[in-house]
């Protein structure tokens, strides 16, 4: 469907913070203004709000600790948001508006690979740096863009950890079924899982995609059930994970392992499914169990970050919160190293960034992608998220195999 500019602009929802009324961008020279189109409505609204939480948490920390030092002067931070309605074309238009009309200094990425890709094209044309923490598709970073940087591990790695963990269990699973949404991120996740499985002696007995706008996956679940797999994987987003998990129960599909690229780490997954969420695995960019000792300038450990975050938002941060905060930290350290707010100097500082944080390493390859940070695997046990892989970071062993429906 062709995108209509007038309709989209008429639907704009302007937000400045989670709770505060709209505030104008400071015209004074003492505030660094970031702009972000983010999914506050639409199919990705849950993840979009987690993204905004991560940004806001960082902003409040920085402003309460004297701001960002640029040369001899300290600057406060403001973030201007627009709701992209979970639509990639709208996100790009809003990024253009943030740069041309609101004159923000830098762009914080939207939620999702589709929106990150269109915004990346816009910041490239405008030569304004964007750091994003919620678009892991390598398609974003294979275009030769110079102004986009991503703090995430690549999409193809999302479910590798689940498979690696699976091969260490007894009895060892033998077969894998993979379902995936049709968007770029999900397809890269699915391909990465299929490649890893084939290379490590697991037989892929089913691998199929469905439209990323699907609201009914019953036929996919039926086809998957017919292959009787040991491992069921889904590459998608929160709503996909909920649809598939509900469908598996409705059709009484039993497997030893159920793994999702996105979903289990978000509070809504367990809140929606209750005990049916138990036993499910999720690939995660971060968990409270990671043991990095971050550089000065912010909370230095995952536990310190999580406890402080909980006091503000009254829930533990999931990896979407953490990676969004890490997005802001990349800018913070780069701006301080650049000693300037000039876009080109900050962009050059980002290319050289090599910083350890509570989230992990922030460092980019020549494409702007962070290939230096490993992922973890979490499992829902007794309706709580527990890190179970890699073994060196595990808070508890995986509960394997997953019990039948009705015994979880």
Short mmCIF file of C-alpha atoms in Angstrom, two decimals:
data_model
loop_
_atom_site.label_atom_id
_atom_site.label_comp_id
_atom_site.label_asym_id
_atom_site.label_seq_id
_atom_site.Cartn_x
_atom_site.Cartn_y
_atom_site.Cartn_z
CA UNK A 1 0.00 0.00 0.00
CA UNK A 2 1.37 3.40 -0.96
CA UNK A 3 2.29 5.58 2.01
CA UNK A 4 0.39 8.86 2.22
CA UNK A 5 2.41 11.67 3.75
CA UNK A 6 -0.55 13.78 4.77
CA UNK A 7 -2.31 10.92 6.49
CA UNK A 8 0.81 9.92 8.31
CA UNK A 9 1.63 13.39 9.53
CA UNK A 10 -1.94 13.83 10.65
CA UNK A 11 -1.58 10.76 12.79
CA UNK A 12 1.57 11.90 14.55
CA UNK A 13 1.59 11.52 18.27
CA UNK A 14 4.15 13.70 19.97
CA UNK A 15 5.64 12.55 23.24
CA UNK A 16 8.48 14.02 25.26
CA UNK A 17 8.73 11.65 28.20
CA UNK A 18 6.73 8.78 29.59
CA UNK A 19 4.66 11.06 31.77
CA UNK A 20 5.66 14.66 31.16
CA UNK A 21 3.82 17.10 28.89
CA UNK A 22 5.37 18.25 25.63
CA UNK A 23 8.34 20.56 26.08
CA UNK A 24 10.02 22.58 23.34
CA UNK A 25 13.56 21.80 22.32
CA UNK A 26 15.95 24.05 24.19
CA UNK A 27 17.37 26.80 22.03
CA UNK A 28 20.00 27.53 24.63
CA UNK A 29 23.46 26.20 24.13
CA UNK A 30 23.52 24.07 27.26
CA UNK A 31 21.40 21.08 26.18
CA UNK A 32 22.16 18.19 23.84
CA UNK A 33 18.91 17.19 22.15
CA UNK A 34 18.41 13.65 20.88
CA UNK A 35 15.49 12.68 18.71
CA UNK A 36 13.82 9.30 18.41
CA UNK A 37 10.92 7.96 16.35
CA UNK A 38 9.71 5.02 18.44
CA UNK A 39 6.77 2.59 18.41
CA UNK A 40 4.39 3.89 21.06
CA UNK A 41 1.37 2.45 19.24
CA UNK A 42 0.92 -0.32 16.69
CA UNK A 43 2.08 -3.92 16.67
CA UNK A 44 5.41 -3.19 18.40
CA UNK A 45 4.09 -0.90 21.10
CA UNK A 46 5.18 -3.11 24.02
CA UNK A 47 8.76 -3.25 22.80
CA UNK A 48 8.63 0.44 21.89
CA UNK A 49 7.73 1.45 25.42
CA UNK A 50 10.56 -0.69 26.80
CA UNK A 51 12.89 1.15 24.41
CA UNK A 52 11.68 4.48 25.72
CA UNK A 53 12.13 3.36 29.32
CA UNK A 54 15.76 2.54 28.62
CA UNK A 55 16.36 5.93 27.02
CA UNK A 56 14.60 7.85 29.79
CA UNK A 57 16.43 5.99 32.54
CA UNK A 58 19.78 6.99 31.03
CA UNK A 59 18.68 10.60 30.51
CA UNK A 60 17.61 11.01 34.11
CA UNK A 61 20.86 9.49 35.36
CA UNK A 62 23.00 11.78 33.21
CA UNK A 63 21.08 14.92 34.13
CA UNK A 64 21.25 14.11 37.84
CA UNK A 65 25.00 13.52 37.63
CA UNK A 66 26.05 16.77 36.00
CA UNK A 67 25.36 16.04 32.32
CA UNK A 68 27.75 15.10 29.51
CA UNK A 69 31.17 16.75 29.48
CA UNK A 70 32.08 18.23 26.10
CA UNK A 71 35.47 19.84 26.35
CA UNK A 72 35.33 22.12 29.38
CA UNK A 73 31.53 22.46 29.37
CA UNK A 74 28.83 20.14 30.72
CA UNK A 75 25.53 19.73 28.87
CA UNK A 76 22.16 18.50 30.07
CA UNK A 77 20.29 16.00 27.89
CA UNK A 78 16.81 16.09 26.37
CA UNK A 79 15.10 13.49 24.20
CA UNK A 80 12.32 14.37 21.77
CA UNK A 81 10.04 11.50 20.72
CA UNK A 82 7.53 10.91 17.98
CA UNK A 83 5.30 7.85 17.69
CA UNK A 84 6.11 5.98 14.48
CA UNK A 85 3.05 3.71 14.92
CA UNK A 86 5.33 0.70 14.28
CA UNK A 87 5.54 1.72 10.59
CA UNK A 88 8.95 1.91 8.87
CA UNK A 89 7.92 4.64 6.39
CA UNK A 90 6.50 6.77 9.17
CA UNK A 91 9.67 6.34 11.23
CA UNK A 92 11.77 7.71 8.35
CA UNK A 93 9.50 10.73 7.93
CA UNK A 94 9.67 11.46 11.62
CA UNK A 95 13.45 11.21 11.62
CA UNK A 96 13.52 13.77 8.83
CA UNK A 97 11.24 16.03 10.86
CA UNK A 98 13.41 15.66 13.94
CA UNK A 99 16.51 16.64 11.97
CA UNK A 100 15.13 19.38 9.69
CA UNK A 101 12.45 21.01 11.83
CA UNK A 102 13.35 20.18 15.43
CA UNK A 103 17.10 20.45 14.80
CA UNK A 104 18.05 17.64 17.16
CA UNK A 105 21.75 16.95 17.54
CA UNK A 106 21.62 13.17 17.15
CA UNK A 107 19.18 10.30 16.55
CA UNK A 108 18.46 7.44 18.96
CA UNK A 109 17.17 4.47 17.00
CA UNK A 110 13.56 3.26 16.80
CA UNK A 111 12.39 -0.21 17.80
CA UNK A 112 12.74 -2.94 15.18
CA UNK A 113 14.89 -3.73 12.18
CA UNK A 114 12.32 -2.50 9.66
CA UNK A 115 12.09 0.97 11.18
CA UNK A 116 15.83 1.10 11.88
CA UNK A 117 16.51 0.39 8.21
CA UNK A 118 14.39 3.24 6.89
CA UNK A 119 15.70 5.68 9.51
CA UNK A 120 19.27 4.63 8.67
CA UNK A 121 18.67 5.72 5.08
CA UNK A 122 17.43 9.09 6.31
CA UNK A 123 20.32 9.83 8.68
CA UNK A 124 22.72 8.83 5.93
CA UNK A 125 21.27 11.50 3.65
CA UNK A 126 21.33 14.08 6.44
CA UNK A 127 24.78 13.04 7.75
CA UNK A 128 23.54 12.86 11.34
CA UNK A 129 24.82 9.95 13.48
CA UNK A 130 22.31 7.40 14.77
CA UNK A 131 23.03 4.73 17.35
CA UNK A 132 20.34 2.10 17.59
CA UNK A 133 19.85 -0.79 19.98
CA UNK A 134 16.76 -2.51 18.66
CA UNK A 135 17.43 -3.45 15.06
CA UNK A 136 19.72 -6.47 14.71
CA UNK A 137 19.19 -7.38 11.05
CA UNK A 138 22.52 -7.29 9.22
CA UNK A 139 20.68 -5.88 6.22
CA UNK A 140 20.88 -2.52 8.00
CA UNK A 141 24.67 -2.72 8.14
CA UNK A 142 25.37 -4.14 4.69
CA UNK A 143 24.42 -0.99 2.76
CA UNK A 144 27.65 0.92 3.29
CA UNK A 145 26.01 3.42 5.65
CA UNK A 146 28.51 5.65 7.52
CA UNK A 147 26.24 7.21 10.13
CA UNK A 148 24.42 4.20 11.67
CA UNK A 149 25.80 2.14 14.55
CA UNK A 150 24.13 -0.77 16.36
CA UNK A 151 24.94 -2.03 19.87
CA UNK A 152 23.22 -5.41 19.36
CA UNK A 153 24.73 -8.76 18.55
CA UNK A 154 23.66 -9.69 14.98
CA UNK A 155 20.24 -11.25 14.35
CA UNK A 156 21.62 -14.56 13.13
CA UNK A 157 22.99 -15.24 16.62
CA UNK A 158 19.68 -14.89 18.50
CA UNK A 159 18.83 -18.60 18.64
CA UNK A 160 22.30 -20.10 18.30
CA UNK A 161 22.67 -20.17 22.08
CA UNK A 162 19.44 -22.14 22.52
CA UNK A 163 20.67 -24.73 20.02
CA UNK A 164 24.14 -24.89 21.55
CA UNK A 165 22.61 -25.46 24.99
CA UNK A 166 20.30 -28.11 23.52
CA UNK A 167 23.18 -30.16 22.15
CA UNK A 168 24.64 -30.43 25.68
CA UNK A 169 21.48 -32.00 27.14
CA UNK A 170 20.74 -35.70 27.67
CA UNK A 171 19.08 -37.24 25.80
CA UNK A 172 20.43 -35.05 23.01
CA UNK A 173 17.67 -33.64 20.79
CA UNK A 174 17.91 -34.65 17.14
CA UNK A 175 15.39 -32.58 15.17
CA UNK A 176 14.45 -28.90 14.88
CA UNK A 177 11.38 -27.10 13.51
CA UNK A 178 11.63 -23.36 12.77
CA UNK A 179 8.83 -20.87 12.20
CA UNK A 180 9.57 -17.26 11.34
CA UNK A 181 7.83 -14.00 10.55
CA UNK A 182 8.54 -12.53 7.13
CA UNK A 183 10.37 -9.38 8.27
CA UNK A 184 14.12 -9.00 7.70
CA UNK A 185 15.13 -9.49 11.34
CA UNK A 186 13.11 -12.68 11.78
CA UNK A 187 14.34 -14.14 8.50
CA UNK A 188 17.97 -13.56 9.48
CA UNK A 189 17.33 -15.16 12.89
CA UNK A 190 15.75 -18.21 11.26
CA UNK A 191 18.53 -18.57 8.70
CA UNK A 192 21.18 -18.32 11.40
CA UNK A 193 19.45 -21.03 13.45
CA UNK A 194 19.02 -23.33 10.45
CA UNK A 195 22.67 -22.92 9.46
CA UNK A 196 23.90 -23.58 13.01
CA UNK A 197 21.67 -26.65 13.38
CA UNK A 198 22.84 -28.16 10.10
CA UNK A 199 26.48 -27.54 10.97
CA UNK A 200 26.14 -29.26 14.35
CA UNK A 201 24.28 -32.43 13.50
CA UNK A 202 20.71 -31.35 14.15
CA UNK A 203 18.17 -32.18 11.43
CA UNK A 204 15.90 -29.33 10.39
CA UNK A 205 12.56 -31.03 9.74
CA UNK A 206 10.48 -27.88 9.22
CA UNK A 207 11.41 -24.31 8.24
CA UNK A 208 8.68 -21.98 7.07
CA UNK A 209 7.62 -18.36 7.34
CA UNK A 210 4.33 -16.52 7.80
CA UNK A 211 3.38 -12.87 7.10
CA UNK A 212 4.69 -10.54 9.81
CA UNK A 213 1.17 -9.11 10.09
CA UNK A 214 -0.39 -12.54 10.78
CA UNK A 215 -2.94 -12.84 13.57
CA UNK A 216 -3.56 -16.57 13.08
CA UNK A 217 -0.74 -19.12 12.87
CA UNK A 218 -2.85 -22.25 13.38
CA UNK A 219 -1.98 -23.71 9.98
CA UNK A 220 1.75 -23.21 10.67
CA UNK A 221 1.38 -24.94 14.03
CA UNK A 222 -0.50 -27.84 12.41
CA UNK A 223 2.22 -28.32 9.80
CA UNK A 224 4.91 -28.11 12.46
CA UNK A 225 3.12 -30.66 14.65
CA UNK A 226 3.15 -33.18 11.82
CA UNK A 227 6.98 -33.26 11.90
CA UNK A 228 7.10 -34.15 15.64
CA UNK A 229 10.27 -32.12 16.33
CA UNK A 230 12.43 -32.27 19.47
CA UNK A 231 13.07 -28.51 19.32
CA UNK A 232 10.60 -25.82 18.26
CA UNK A 233 11.99 -22.38 17.45
CA UNK A 234 10.19 -19.18 16.51
CA UNK A 235 11.89 -16.14 15.01
CA UNK A 236 9.65 -13.12 15.44
CA UNK A 237 8.53 -10.56 17.99
CA UNK A 238 6.44 -10.59 21.16
CA UNK A 239 3.05 -10.95 19.47
CA UNK A 240 4.39 -13.80 17.31
CA UNK A 241 5.70 -15.60 20.38
CA UNK A 242 2.34 -15.29 22.14
CA UNK A 243 0.44 -16.53 19.08
CA UNK A 244 2.71 -19.52 18.55
CA UNK A 245 2.87 -20.55 22.20
CA UNK A 246 -0.93 -20.38 22.51
CA UNK A 247 -1.29 -22.34 19.27
CA UNK A 248 1.09 -25.04 20.46
CA UNK A 249 -0.97 -25.57 23.58
CA UNK A 250 -4.28 -25.54 21.71
CA UNK A 251 -3.02 -28.28 19.41
CA UNK A 252 -1.18 -30.12 22.21
CA UNK A 253 2.18 -29.98 20.45
CA UNK A 254 4.88 -31.49 22.68
CA UNK A 255 8.61 -30.88 22.30
CA UNK A 256 11.67 -31.07 24.50
CA UNK A 257 12.58 -27.40 23.92
CA UNK A 258 10.60 -24.30 22.91
CA UNK A 259 12.75 -21.28 21.98
CA UNK A 260 11.87 -17.76 20.86
CA UNK A 261 13.96 -14.90 19.51
CA UNK A 262 11.80 -12.24 21.20
CA UNK A 263 9.08 -12.62 23.80
CA UNK A 264 10.12 -14.62 26.86
CA UNK A 265 12.20 -11.76 28.25
CA UNK A 266 9.37 -9.23 28.13
CA UNK A 267 7.12 -9.01 31.19
CA UNK A 268 4.02 -9.37 28.97
CA UNK A 269 4.96 -12.89 27.92
CA UNK A 270 4.67 -14.40 31.40
CA UNK A 271 1.89 -12.06 32.45
CA UNK A 272 -0.20 -13.23 29.47
CA UNK A 273 0.59 -16.95 29.50
CA UNK A 274 0.99 -17.65 33.21
CA UNK A 275 2.20 -21.22 33.85
CA UNK A 276 2.13 -21.98 30.12
CA UNK A 277 5.22 -19.76 29.88
CA UNK A 278 7.23 -22.08 32.14
CA UNK A 279 10.03 -23.99 30.45
CA UNK A 280 10.26 -21.62 27.48
CA UNK A 281 13.71 -20.38 26.36
CA UNK A 282 14.64 -17.06 24.84
CA UNK A 283 17.79 -15.74 23.25
CA UNK A 284 18.71 -12.49 25.01
CA UNK A 285 21.09 -9.64 24.37
CA UNK A 286 21.58 -9.14 28.11
CA UNK A 287 20.53 -10.39 31.51
CA UNK A 288 21.21 -9.46 35.10
CA UNK A 289 23.57 -12.43 35.25
CA UNK A 290 26.22 -10.95 32.93
CA UNK A 291 29.39 -10.08 34.83
CA UNK A 292 30.89 -7.11 33.05
CA UNK A 293 32.58 -4.38 35.10
CA UNK A 294 31.73 -1.24 33.19
CA UNK A 295 33.86 1.86 32.79
CA UNK A 296 33.08 4.90 34.98
CA UNK A 297 30.29 7.23 33.93
CA UNK A 298 27.23 5.05 34.62
CA UNK A 299 26.11 2.05 36.68
CA UNK A 300 29.02 -0.32 36.28
CA UNK A 301 27.39 -3.74 36.76
CA UNK A 302 24.22 -5.40 35.52
CA UNK A 303 22.97 -5.88 39.07
CA UNK A 304 23.49 -2.21 39.98
CA UNK A 305 21.65 -1.18 36.83
CA UNK A 306 18.76 -3.58 37.44
CA UNK A 307 18.24 -2.56 41.05
CA UNK A 308 18.27 1.15 40.25
CA UNK A 309 15.95 0.63 37.28
CA UNK A 310 13.49 -1.36 39.40
CA UNK A 311 13.20 1.51 41.88
CA UNK A 312 12.10 3.84 39.07
CA UNK A 313 9.84 1.60 36.94
CA UNK A 314 8.84 -1.01 39.52
CA UNK A 315 9.84 -3.93 37.35
CA UNK A 316 13.16 -5.55 36.52
CA UNK A 317 14.67 -4.36 33.24
CA UNK A 318 14.57 -6.80 30.34
CA UNK A 319 17.16 -6.78 27.59
CA UNK A 320 15.20 -4.26 25.53
CA UNK A 321 15.55 -1.77 28.36
CA UNK A 322 19.25 -2.54 28.76
CA UNK A 323 20.17 -2.36 25.08
CA UNK A 324 18.32 0.95 24.77
CA UNK A 325 20.26 2.38 27.69
CA UNK A 326 23.45 1.04 26.11
CA UNK A 327 22.53 2.90 22.91
CA UNK A 328 22.61 6.15 24.84
CA UNK A 329 25.87 5.20 26.56
CA UNK A 330 27.55 4.76 23.17
CA UNK A 331 26.68 8.37 22.37
CA UNK A 332 27.73 9.55 25.83
CA UNK A 333 31.22 8.07 25.59
CA UNK A 334 31.67 9.06 21.95
CA UNK A 335 30.67 12.67 22.55
CA UNK A 336 33.02 12.92 25.51
CA UNK A 337 35.88 11.46 23.48
CA UNK A 338 35.12 13.72 20.51
CA UNK A 339 35.04 16.79 22.77
CA UNK A 340 32.60 18.23 20.29
CA UNK A 341 28.96 18.13 19.20
CA UNK A 342 29.83 18.32 15.51
CA UNK A 343 28.15 15.31 13.84
CA UNK A 344 31.22 14.29 11.85
CA UNK A 345 33.52 14.34 14.88
CA UNK A 346 31.04 12.33 16.97
CA UNK A 347 30.60 9.88 14.10
CA UNK A 348 34.39 9.41 13.93
CA UNK A 349 34.54 8.86 17.70
CA UNK A 350 31.87 6.15 17.37
CA UNK A 351 33.96 4.29 14.82
CA UNK A 352 36.80 4.10 17.38
CA UNK A 353 34.67 3.34 20.44
CA UNK A 354 35.87 0.46 22.61
CA UNK A 355 34.05 0.69 25.91
CA UNK A 356 32.99 -1.82 28.53
CA UNK A 357 29.62 -1.15 30.16
CA UNK A 358 27.11 -2.95 32.40
CA UNK A 359 25.59 -4.25 29.12
CA UNK A 360 28.80 -5.55 27.64
CA UNK A 361 31.30 -4.31 25.09
CA UNK A 362 30.39 -1.33 22.93
CA UNK A 363 32.55 -1.61 19.85
CA UNK A 364 31.70 -1.56 16.16
CA UNK A 365 33.12 -3.27 13.11
CA UNK A 366 33.65 -1.45 9.82
CA UNK A 367 29.91 -1.76 9.06
CA UNK A 368 28.85 -0.18 12.36
CA UNK A 369 27.70 -3.51 13.85
CA UNK A 370 28.66 -4.76 17.31
CA UNK A 371 29.99 -8.28 16.67
CA UNK A 372 32.06 -8.29 19.86
CA UNK A 373 29.32 -8.98 22.44
CA UNK A 374 28.01 -12.52 23.12
CA UNK A 375 24.35 -13.35 23.81
CA UNK A 376 22.81 -15.34 26.67
CA UNK A 377 19.91 -17.79 26.97
CA UNK A 378 17.16 -17.31 29.54
CA UNK A 379 14.48 -19.80 30.59
CA UNK A 380 11.23 -19.11 32.39
CA UNK A 381 11.23 -21.22 35.55
CA UNK A 382 8.32 -20.90 38.00
CA UNK A 383 7.24 -17.82 36.01
CA UNK A 384 10.57 -16.08 36.62
CA UNK A 385 13.32 -15.40 34.09
CA UNK A 386 16.52 -17.34 34.82
CA UNK A 387 19.78 -17.23 32.84
CA UNK A 388 20.73 -20.82 31.97
CA UNK A 389 23.40 -20.43 29.24
CA UNK A 390 26.34 -20.06 28.75
CA UNK A 391 27.17 -22.23 31.73
CA UNK A 392 29.71 -19.71 33.04
CA UNK A 393 26.95 -17.11 33.47
CA UNK A 394 24.10 -19.45 34.39
CA UNK A 395 22.15 -18.70 37.55
CA UNK A 396 20.59 -22.18 37.38
CA UNK A 397 20.74 -25.22 35.08
CA UNK A 398 18.11 -25.53 32.33
CA UNK A 399 15.01 -27.54 33.22
CA UNK A 400 15.07 -30.16 30.48
CA UNK A 401 13.04 -31.57 28.89
CA UNK A 402 10.05 -29.25 29.14
CA UNK A 403 7.16 -31.01 30.95
CA UNK A 404 3.88 -31.75 29.12
CA UNK A 405 1.16 -29.10 29.00
CA UNK A 406 -0.75 -29.12 32.27
CA UNK A 407 2.32 -30.02 34.33
CA UNK A 408 4.20 -26.73 34.07
#
